[in-house]
Amino acid sequence: MEQTITVAPIPEGWRIKCSAREHDVSFRSGAEAEATAHSLATEIAEAGDTVVIEIFLRDGALGGRYVHAPKARDRTPAR
């Protein structure tokens, strides 16, 4: 399954929205919001989902798009 994390500006700072989480999270620092988005994406990818992070600039333009692929699973049968 593919999950989406969006980092976007708000008047008080930056907000992270994640399709895998119920509540948004706000930050004063854009760098802190972006770092948290990548940490969350790594956690979700380790659980098996693909994660797309979209980071928007203050003017509304897309500033960056990152994909965290799920970790490869060992397909060797257990003995």
mmCIF file with all atom_site columns, N, CA and C in Angstrom, residues 6-7 19 24 26 46 77:
data_model
loop_
_atom_site.group_PDB
_atom_site.id
_atom_site.type_symbol
_atom_site.label_atom_id
_atom_site.label_alt_id
_atom_site.label_comp_id
_atom_site.label_asym_id
_atom_site.label_entity_id
_atom_site.label_seq_id
_atom_site.pdbx_PDB_ins_code
_atom_site.Cartn_x
_atom_site.Cartn_y
_atom_site.Cartn_z
_atom_site.occupancy
_atom_site.B_iso_or_equiv
_atom_site.pdbx_formal_charge
_atom_site.auth_seq_id
_atom_site.auth_comp_id
_atom_site.auth_asym_id
_atom_site.auth_atom_id
_atom_site.pdbx_PDB_model_num
ATOM 1  N N  . THR A 1 6  ? 2.503  14.783  3.789  1.00 0.00 ? 6  THR A N  1
ATOM 2  C CA . THR A 1 6  ? 2.592  16.123  3.225  1.00 0.00 ? 6  THR A CA 1
ATOM 3  C C  . THR A 1 6  ? 3.127  17.077  4.281  1.00 0.00 ? 6  THR A C  1
ATOM 4  N N  . VAL A 1 7  ? 4.133  17.854  3.914  1.00 0.00 ? 7  VAL A N  1
ATOM 5  C CA . VAL A 1 7  ? 4.658  18.916  4.780  1.00 0.00 ? 7  VAL A CA 1
ATOM 6  C C  . VAL A 1 7  ? 4.295  20.229  4.096  1.00 0.00 ? 7  VAL A C  1
ATOM 7  N N  . SER A 1 19 ? -1.272 10.047  5.740  1.00 0.00 ? 19 SER A N  1
ATOM 8  C CA . SER A 1 19 ? -2.443 9.204   5.472  1.00 0.00 ? 19 SER A CA 1
ATOM 9  C C  . SER A 1 19 ? -2.504 8.005   6.415  1.00 0.00 ? 19 SER A C  1
ATOM 10 N N  . ASP A 1 24 ? -2.901 15.448  12.511 1.00 0.00 ? 24 ASP A N  1
ATOM 11 C CA . ASP A 1 24 ? -1.802 16.223  11.954 1.00 0.00 ? 24 ASP A CA 1
ATOM 12 C C  . ASP A 1 24 ? -0.875 16.658  13.092 1.00 0.00 ? 24 ASP A C  1
ATOM 13 N N  . SER A 1 26 ? 2.034  19.785  14.071 1.00 0.00 ? 26 SER A N  1
ATOM 14 C CA . SER A 1 26 ? 2.549  21.096  13.679 1.00 0.00 ? 26 SER A CA 1
ATOM 15 C C  . SER A 1 26 ? 3.923  21.344  14.288 1.00 0.00 ? 26 SER A C  1
ATOM 16 N N  . GLU A 1 46 ? 9.552  0.502   6.903  1.00 0.00 ? 46 GLU A N  1
ATOM 17 C CA . GLU A 1 46 ? 10.027 -0.711  7.577  1.00 0.00 ? 46 GLU A CA 1
ATOM 18 C C  . GLU A 1 46 ? 8.885  -1.660  7.894  1.00 0.00 ? 46 GLU A C  1
ATOM 19 N N  . PRO A 1 77 ? 12.219 -19.725 2.320  1.00 0.00 ? 77 PRO A N  1
ATOM 20 C CA . PRO A 1 77 ? 11.328 -20.447 3.239  1.00 0.00 ? 77 PRO A CA 1
ATOM 21 C C  . PRO A 1 77 ? 12.052 -20.815 4.544  1.00 0.00 ? 77 PRO A C  1
#
